Amino acid sequence: MAEKIIEIQHVSKSFDGKRVLEDINLYIKKGEFLTLLGPSGCGKTTLLRMIAGFLAPDEGAILLDGKEMGDLPPHQRPLNTVFQRYALFPHLDVYDNIAFGLKLKKVPVDEIDRRVRRVLKLVAMSDYEDRDVETLSGGQQQRIAIARAIVNQPKVLLLDEPLAALDLKMRKDMQIELKEMHRKLGITFIYVTHDQEEALTLSDTIVVMNEGRIQQIGTPTDIYNEPVNCFVADFIGESNILKGRMIRDRRVAFIKHQFDCVDEGFGEDVPVDVVVRPEDIYFTTDPQKCQFKAKVNTCTFKGVHYEMWVDTDTGYELMIQDYDPYPVGSEVMLYIDPDDIQVMKKERTANVLEGKVTGDGKVELLGGEFPCDTSAYEVGDEVRVEIPFGGVELLDNREEGILSGEVHFILYMGDHYHLTIKTDDGDFLWVDTTDIWDKGDLVGITAAEKDIRILGRL
Amino acid sequence: MKRSSWAIPYALFLVVFVLLPLILVVVYAFQDSMGRFTLGNITKFFTDRDTLSTFAVSLEVALENTLLCILLGYPAAWILANRKLNRSAVTIVLFILPMWVNALMRTLATAELFNMLGVTLGKGTLLFGMVYDYLPFMIYPIYNILDKMDKSYAEAAADLGARPGTVFWKVTVPLSMPGVASGVLMVFMPTVSTFAISEFLTNNKIKLFGTIIQENINSSMWNYGAALALVMLVIIGLSSLLSGGEKEEMQGGLI
């Protein structure tokens, strides 16, 4: 195995009391193309800036070649960064921009000249050395920014969403070129992006991040085929995410049907989440192969394939991608290969909260007073409380709720939505509902007495 | 009413208060006291040793004032724009606050202060007054450009191996030159033409170009006064053009 060039050990970081990175552990192998992937605000850029030295971790250590970098300022780190908006110096021409780092290191003039010309050739920008950087197109500026970084022969190249400002066609072309450059240079690349397709195309290893935590580390195929949780499954590619039940090893039930699968070790009769990629549900005309029937609801041409939404005979909606279209309204027979069913352990099966009995029939949870049967407990008791996902009610009017918050994350589960609600205090609640909400909607939160159950004293 | 007719009041204003006076200045400058056409007023300026030396002194004082304003104003602007050193907007207001007081009052008060302290009025007090009056005009444009400057430039320089000092001289300073240029424009030419400060802070021991124009006008030598004002105008126009051209290159400035 290749040696580790960068190691990140137990790194945490807060801004103004808000935790943006939580106990990050990660190593990057020499020569690897590693991508930090996640939605905006997941902490990926913060992590990159810490590696570059622009930010210091609150806790933990970042090691380069086995040595802790500590407070080493950016100018002493043998790393270079390609910035999101390129940050080319507008007062210098292309040549002087690229030569900036070499001149500071007092590299002899003729060597600077040779190296600048070599990287210009590498990024296909020869003959541009006298140009003003502001006269270059976005894509050209991007190339110069990469040239300016790699001319210093860094041990690690850090790239902060370098293609985000380019249009789709150019982005695709640059992806191929970046991959090619990585192969030629043999430098370790750490790449930050929110674009899952880009990450799948470019990376040797993908680190999926969300809410300041690493969700999954793996190769693109691992991450795509075997997501560890609903977040990863939803974030990477299209997927049908469904509630399921593991009946026994290699047998799982979902959409009210039973399927063979390849997963083992979950136990018997255990609730799980199931992911099926839309291209892994197959049409058949053979009644022997058919596992369940459905009716085609919509059919949209997407270029390479058709995207169809079908209603199953058991009342679930599934997305299917196929090269052949099936007419809307037609009855179809479907099957799924055991290999293509990804079973995931449920992260939680209900909201479990810590609270305090504040009065007869009242319990305080997350700063709000909820009605509850407290007959077996006394005022002041600290208790653990369970509210099922379906027991939390969301209200349009945030003043009418016992708590208020906003819709933070939405997952469609085939026949209902599974929402993550972030309360105003930053706590999380999970809700199952058939109502349609949008991400960012402000909501009031309540729960009925019958749905709040005290599990016991703390 | 057509939209373009809204411009009429402004056009009228421009004609009456800008164009007409300018034409009058030009007309007066090329007339003798009898109203006949002459180039005498202009040639007089270029041959009169007194006026020329006053002009030279004015330029020198303006140059010194501008340099002092940059030396004092740039660090001040840098500190104000640095979020680590300056966390409140109040400090910026404090720097701008003196501008809210009438310039004449400030100058008179400064003169009184020097008298009280027994400081002899002269070149030193003149420069003090000038810097005191014009410093905010230098600080503000520089502060503005430093404040808005994308900090990723400085980060990129550090990333490429520049120490904090090198970052400042190789990136921050060159990129803030447009701010310095507009600061220079707002300090240099007004200093050449001012007369109040030199009158009060040197008791007219040092005469500036503005003083001479004022004296000529006051003693009813309208034509010569107008010619001097015209010379002044041409110089301002030229220097504006010059710094405008430099700005496009984002380098250098007026000095």
Short mmCIF file of N, CA and C in Angstrom, two decimals, chain A residues 53-144:
data_model
loop_
_atom_site.label_atom_id
_atom_site.label_comp_id
_atom_site.label_asym_id
_atom_site.label_seq_id
_atom_site.Cartn_x
_atom_site.Cartn_y
_atom_site.Cartn_z
N GLY A 53 -3.51 25.68 5.54
CA GLY A 53 -2.92 26.49 6.60
C GLY A 53 -3.60 27.83 6.80
N PHE A 54 -4.71 28.09 6.12
CA PHE A 54 -5.42 29.36 6.30
C PHE A 54 -6.25 29.36 7.57
N LEU A 55 -6.57 28.18 8.07
CA LEU A 55 -7.32 28.05 9.32
C LEU A 55 -6.60 27.03 10.18
N ALA A 56 -6.71 27.20 11.49
CA ALA A 56 -6.12 26.22 12.39
C ALA A 56 -7.24 25.39 13.01
N PRO A 57 -7.04 24.08 13.15
CA PRO A 57 -8.07 23.28 13.81
C PRO A 57 -8.18 23.64 15.29
N ASP A 58 -9.41 23.58 15.84
CA ASP A 58 -9.58 23.80 17.28
C ASP A 58 -8.99 22.63 18.05
N GLU A 59 -9.26 21.44 17.53
CA GLU A 59 -8.73 20.22 18.16
C GLU A 59 -8.18 19.34 17.06
N GLY A 60 -7.28 18.43 17.43
CA GLY A 60 -6.77 17.46 16.48
C GLY A 60 -5.54 17.95 15.76
N ALA A 61 -5.04 17.11 14.87
CA ALA A 61 -3.78 17.42 14.20
C ALA A 61 -3.86 17.06 12.73
N ILE A 62 -3.09 17.81 11.93
CA ILE A 62 -2.95 17.48 10.52
C ILE A 62 -1.48 17.18 10.26
N LEU A 63 -1.20 15.98 9.75
CA LEU A 63 0.18 15.54 9.55
C LEU A 63 0.51 15.51 8.07
N LEU A 64 1.71 15.98 7.74
CA LEU A 64 2.21 15.86 6.38
C LEU A 64 3.46 15.00 6.45
N ASP A 65 3.48 13.93 5.68
CA ASP A 65 4.62 12.99 5.73
C ASP A 65 4.93 12.57 7.15
N GLY A 66 3.90 12.38 7.95
CA GLY A 66 4.10 11.90 9.31
C GLY A 66 4.49 12.96 10.31
N LYS A 67 4.69 14.21 9.85
CA LYS A 67 5.05 15.28 10.78
C LYS A 67 3.88 16.24 10.95
N GLU A 68 3.61 16.61 12.21
CA GLU A 68 2.49 17.51 12.43
C GLU A 68 2.80 18.90 11.90
N MET A 69 1.84 19.49 11.20
CA MET A 69 2.08 20.81 10.63
C MET A 69 1.80 21.92 11.62
N GLY A 70 0.96 21.65 12.63
CA GLY A 70 0.72 22.62 13.69
C GLY A 70 0.36 24.00 13.18
N ASP A 71 1.11 25.02 13.66
CA ASP A 71 0.81 26.39 13.29
C ASP A 71 1.60 26.86 12.08
N LEU A 72 2.23 25.94 11.37
CA LEU A 72 3.01 26.31 10.20
C LEU A 72 2.17 27.19 9.27
N PRO A 73 2.61 28.44 8.99
CA PRO A 73 1.81 29.31 8.13
C PRO A 73 1.79 28.81 6.68
N PRO A 74 0.78 29.25 5.91
CA PRO A 74 0.60 28.73 4.55
C PRO A 74 1.87 28.84 3.69
N HIS A 75 2.64 29.94 3.87
CA HIS A 75 3.77 30.13 2.95
C HIS A 75 4.91 29.15 3.21
N GLN A 76 4.84 28.44 4.35
CA GLN A 76 5.89 27.46 4.61
C GLN A 76 5.43 26.03 4.34
N ARG A 77 4.20 25.86 3.88
CA ARG A 77 3.72 24.51 3.60
C ARG A 77 3.99 24.15 2.14
N PRO A 78 4.50 22.95 1.91
CA PRO A 78 4.83 22.56 0.53
C PRO A 78 3.58 22.11 -0.24
N LEU A 79 2.53 22.90 -0.13
CA LEU A 79 1.26 22.60 -0.78
C LEU A 79 0.87 23.82 -1.58
N ASN A 80 0.11 23.64 -2.63
CA ASN A 80 -0.42 24.78 -3.36
C ASN A 80 -1.90 24.60 -3.63
N THR A 81 -2.58 25.74 -3.73
CA THR A 81 -4.03 25.73 -3.84
C THR A 81 -4.48 26.33 -5.16
N VAL A 82 -5.51 25.74 -5.75
CA VAL A 82 -6.20 26.38 -6.86
C VAL A 82 -7.51 26.88 -6.29
N PHE A 83 -7.69 28.20 -6.31
CA PHE A 83 -8.83 28.80 -5.64
C PHE A 83 -10.07 28.77 -6.52
N GLN A 84 -11.22 28.81 -5.83
CA GLN A 84 -12.49 28.72 -6.53
C GLN A 84 -12.64 29.81 -7.59
N ARG A 85 -12.30 31.05 -7.22
CA ARG A 85 -12.40 32.14 -8.20
C ARG A 85 -11.02 32.46 -8.76
N TYR A 86 -10.17 31.48 -8.78
CA TYR A 86 -8.83 31.53 -9.38
C TYR A 86 -7.84 32.44 -8.66
N ALA A 87 -8.31 33.66 -8.25
CA ALA A 87 -7.44 34.61 -7.56
C ALA A 87 -6.14 34.85 -8.31
N LEU A 88 -6.21 34.97 -9.62
CA LEU A 88 -5.02 35.38 -10.39
C LEU A 88 -4.77 36.86 -10.11
N PHE A 89 -3.48 37.23 -10.00
CA PHE A 89 -3.17 38.63 -9.69
C PHE A 89 -3.44 39.51 -10.90
N PRO A 90 -4.41 40.44 -10.78
CA PRO A 90 -4.78 41.23 -11.96
C PRO A 90 -3.69 42.21 -12.39
N HIS A 91 -2.72 42.50 -11.48
CA HIS A 91 -1.69 43.46 -11.86
C HIS A 91 -0.49 42.80 -12.53
N LEU A 92 -0.54 41.48 -12.67
CA LEU A 92 0.57 40.78 -13.31
C LEU A 92 0.05 40.05 -14.56
N ASP A 93 0.94 39.88 -15.54
CA ASP A 93 0.50 39.13 -16.72
C ASP A 93 0.61 37.63 -16.44
N VAL A 94 0.25 36.84 -17.44
CA VAL A 94 0.20 35.39 -17.26
C VAL A 94 1.55 34.84 -16.78
N TYR A 95 2.62 35.29 -17.44
CA TYR A 95 3.95 34.79 -17.10
C TYR A 95 4.29 35.10 -15.64
N ASP A 96 4.09 36.37 -15.24
CA ASP A 96 4.46 36.77 -13.88
C ASP A 96 3.57 36.12 -12.83
N ASN A 97 2.32 35.86 -13.18
CA ASN A 97 1.46 35.12 -12.26
C ASN A 97 2.03 33.75 -11.98
N ILE A 98 2.43 33.05 -13.06
CA ILE A 98 2.94 31.69 -12.87
C ILE A 98 4.31 31.71 -12.19
N ALA A 99 5.11 32.73 -12.51
CA ALA A 99 6.47 32.78 -11.96
C ALA A 99 6.49 33.30 -10.53
N PHE A 100 5.35 33.77 -10.02
CA PHE A 100 5.29 34.42 -8.70
C PHE A 100 5.96 33.59 -7.60
N GLY A 101 5.55 32.33 -7.51
CA GLY A 101 6.09 31.47 -6.46
C GLY A 101 7.57 31.17 -6.65
N LEU A 102 7.97 30.96 -7.91
CA LEU A 102 9.37 30.61 -8.18
C LEU A 102 10.29 31.79 -7.88
N LYS A 103 9.84 33.01 -8.23
CA LYS A 103 10.65 34.20 -7.95
C LYS A 103 10.87 34.36 -6.45
N LEU A 104 9.83 34.08 -5.67
CA LEU A 104 9.96 34.20 -4.22
C LEU A 104 10.98 33.21 -3.68
N LYS A 105 11.07 32.07 -4.35
CA LYS A 105 12.03 31.05 -3.88
C LYS A 105 13.40 31.28 -4.46
N LYS A 106 13.58 32.40 -5.18
CA LYS A 106 14.87 32.78 -5.75
C LYS A 106 15.41 31.70 -6.69
N VAL A 107 14.52 31.12 -7.46
CA VAL A 107 14.93 30.15 -8.48
C VAL A 107 15.63 30.94 -9.59
N PRO A 108 16.75 30.44 -10.15
CA PRO A 108 17.44 31.17 -11.23
C PRO A 108 16.51 31.48 -12.40
N VAL A 109 16.77 32.65 -13.02
CA VAL A 109 15.87 33.15 -14.05
C VAL A 109 15.66 32.16 -15.19
N ASP A 110 16.75 31.53 -15.65
CA ASP A 110 16.57 30.65 -16.80
C ASP A 110 15.77 29.40 -16.44
N GLU A 111 15.89 28.98 -15.16
CA GLU A 111 15.09 27.83 -14.74
C GLU A 111 13.62 28.21 -14.62
N ILE A 112 13.37 29.43 -14.08
CA ILE A 112 11.98 29.92 -14.02
C ILE A 112 11.38 29.88 -15.41
N ASP A 113 12.14 30.42 -16.37
CA ASP A 113 11.68 30.50 -17.74
C ASP A 113 11.31 29.11 -18.27
N ARG A 114 12.21 28.16 -18.01
CA ARG A 114 11.99 26.81 -18.51
C ARG A 114 10.73 26.20 -17.89
N ARG A 115 10.62 26.37 -16.55
CA ARG A 115 9.49 25.74 -15.86
C ARG A 115 8.16 26.38 -16.23
N VAL A 116 8.15 27.72 -16.36
CA VAL A 116 6.91 28.40 -16.73
C VAL A 116 6.45 27.91 -18.10
N ARG A 117 7.39 27.84 -19.04
CA ARG A 117 7.02 27.37 -20.38
C ARG A 117 6.51 25.93 -20.38
N ARG A 118 7.14 25.12 -19.51
CA ARG A 118 6.72 23.73 -19.45
C ARG A 118 5.28 23.60 -18.93
N VAL A 119 4.95 24.33 -17.85
CA VAL A 119 3.58 24.19 -17.34
C VAL A 119 2.56 24.83 -18.29
N LEU A 120 2.98 25.91 -18.98
CA LEU A 120 2.06 26.51 -19.95
C LEU A 120 1.71 25.50 -21.03
N LYS A 121 2.72 24.72 -21.42
CA LYS A 121 2.50 23.69 -22.43
C LYS A 121 1.56 22.62 -21.86
N LEU A 122 1.80 22.27 -20.59
CA LEU A 122 1.00 21.23 -19.94
C LEU A 122 -0.48 21.61 -19.88
N VAL A 123 -0.75 22.90 -19.62
CA VAL A 123 -2.16 23.32 -19.54
C VAL A 123 -2.65 23.85 -20.89
N ALA A 124 -1.88 23.59 -21.93
CA ALA A 124 -2.25 23.99 -23.29
C ALA A 124 -2.47 25.49 -23.42
N MET A 125 -1.57 26.28 -22.81
CA MET A 125 -1.70 27.74 -22.88
C MET A 125 -0.39 28.38 -23.34
N SER A 126 0.43 27.66 -24.11
CA SER A 126 1.65 28.25 -24.66
C SER A 126 1.26 29.47 -25.48
N ASP A 127 2.16 30.43 -25.60
CA ASP A 127 1.95 31.67 -26.35
C ASP A 127 1.04 32.66 -25.63
N TYR A 128 0.61 32.32 -24.43
CA TYR A 128 -0.24 33.26 -23.71
C TYR A 128 0.54 34.03 -22.65
N GLU A 129 1.88 33.84 -22.56
CA GLU A 129 2.59 34.35 -21.39
C GLU A 129 2.51 35.87 -21.20
N ASP A 130 2.35 36.63 -22.30
CA ASP A 130 2.31 38.09 -22.15
C ASP A 130 0.91 38.63 -21.97
N ARG A 131 -0.07 37.76 -21.94
CA ARG A 131 -1.45 38.25 -21.89
C ARG A 131 -1.80 38.74 -20.49
N ASP A 132 -2.67 39.75 -20.47
CA ASP A 132 -3.22 40.27 -19.24
C ASP A 132 -4.23 39.23 -18.74
N VAL A 133 -4.20 38.88 -17.45
CA VAL A 133 -5.09 37.80 -17.01
C VAL A 133 -6.56 38.16 -17.17
N GLU A 134 -6.85 39.47 -17.13
CA GLU A 134 -8.26 39.85 -17.22
C GLU A 134 -8.82 39.71 -18.62
N THR A 135 -7.96 39.51 -19.62
CA THR A 135 -8.46 39.33 -20.98
C THR A 135 -8.72 37.86 -21.29
N LEU A 136 -8.49 36.98 -20.30
CA LEU A 136 -8.67 35.55 -20.54
C LEU A 136 -10.09 35.12 -20.19
N SER A 137 -10.57 34.08 -20.84
CA SER A 137 -11.88 33.53 -20.52
C SER A 137 -11.80 32.75 -19.20
N GLY A 138 -12.94 32.38 -18.66
CA GLY A 138 -12.97 31.64 -17.40
C GLY A 138 -12.14 30.37 -17.45
N GLY A 139 -12.31 29.63 -18.54
CA GLY A 139 -11.58 28.37 -18.68
C GLY A 139 -10.08 28.59 -18.77
N GLN A 140 -9.69 29.66 -19.48
CA GLN A 140 -8.26 29.95 -19.61
C GLN A 140 -7.67 30.39 -18.28
N GLN A 141 -8.44 31.22 -17.53
CA GLN A 141 -7.96 31.64 -16.21
C GLN A 141 -7.77 30.43 -15.32
N GLN A 142 -8.70 29.47 -15.45
CA GLN A 142 -8.64 28.24 -14.68
C GLN A 142 -7.33 27.51 -14.96
N ARG A 143 -6.97 27.42 -16.24
CA ARG A 143 -5.73 26.73 -16.60
C ARG A 143 -4.52 27.44 -16.03
N ILE A 144 -4.55 28.79 -16.08
CA ILE A 144 -3.41 29.54 -15.56
C ILE A 144 -3.32 29.34 -14.04
#
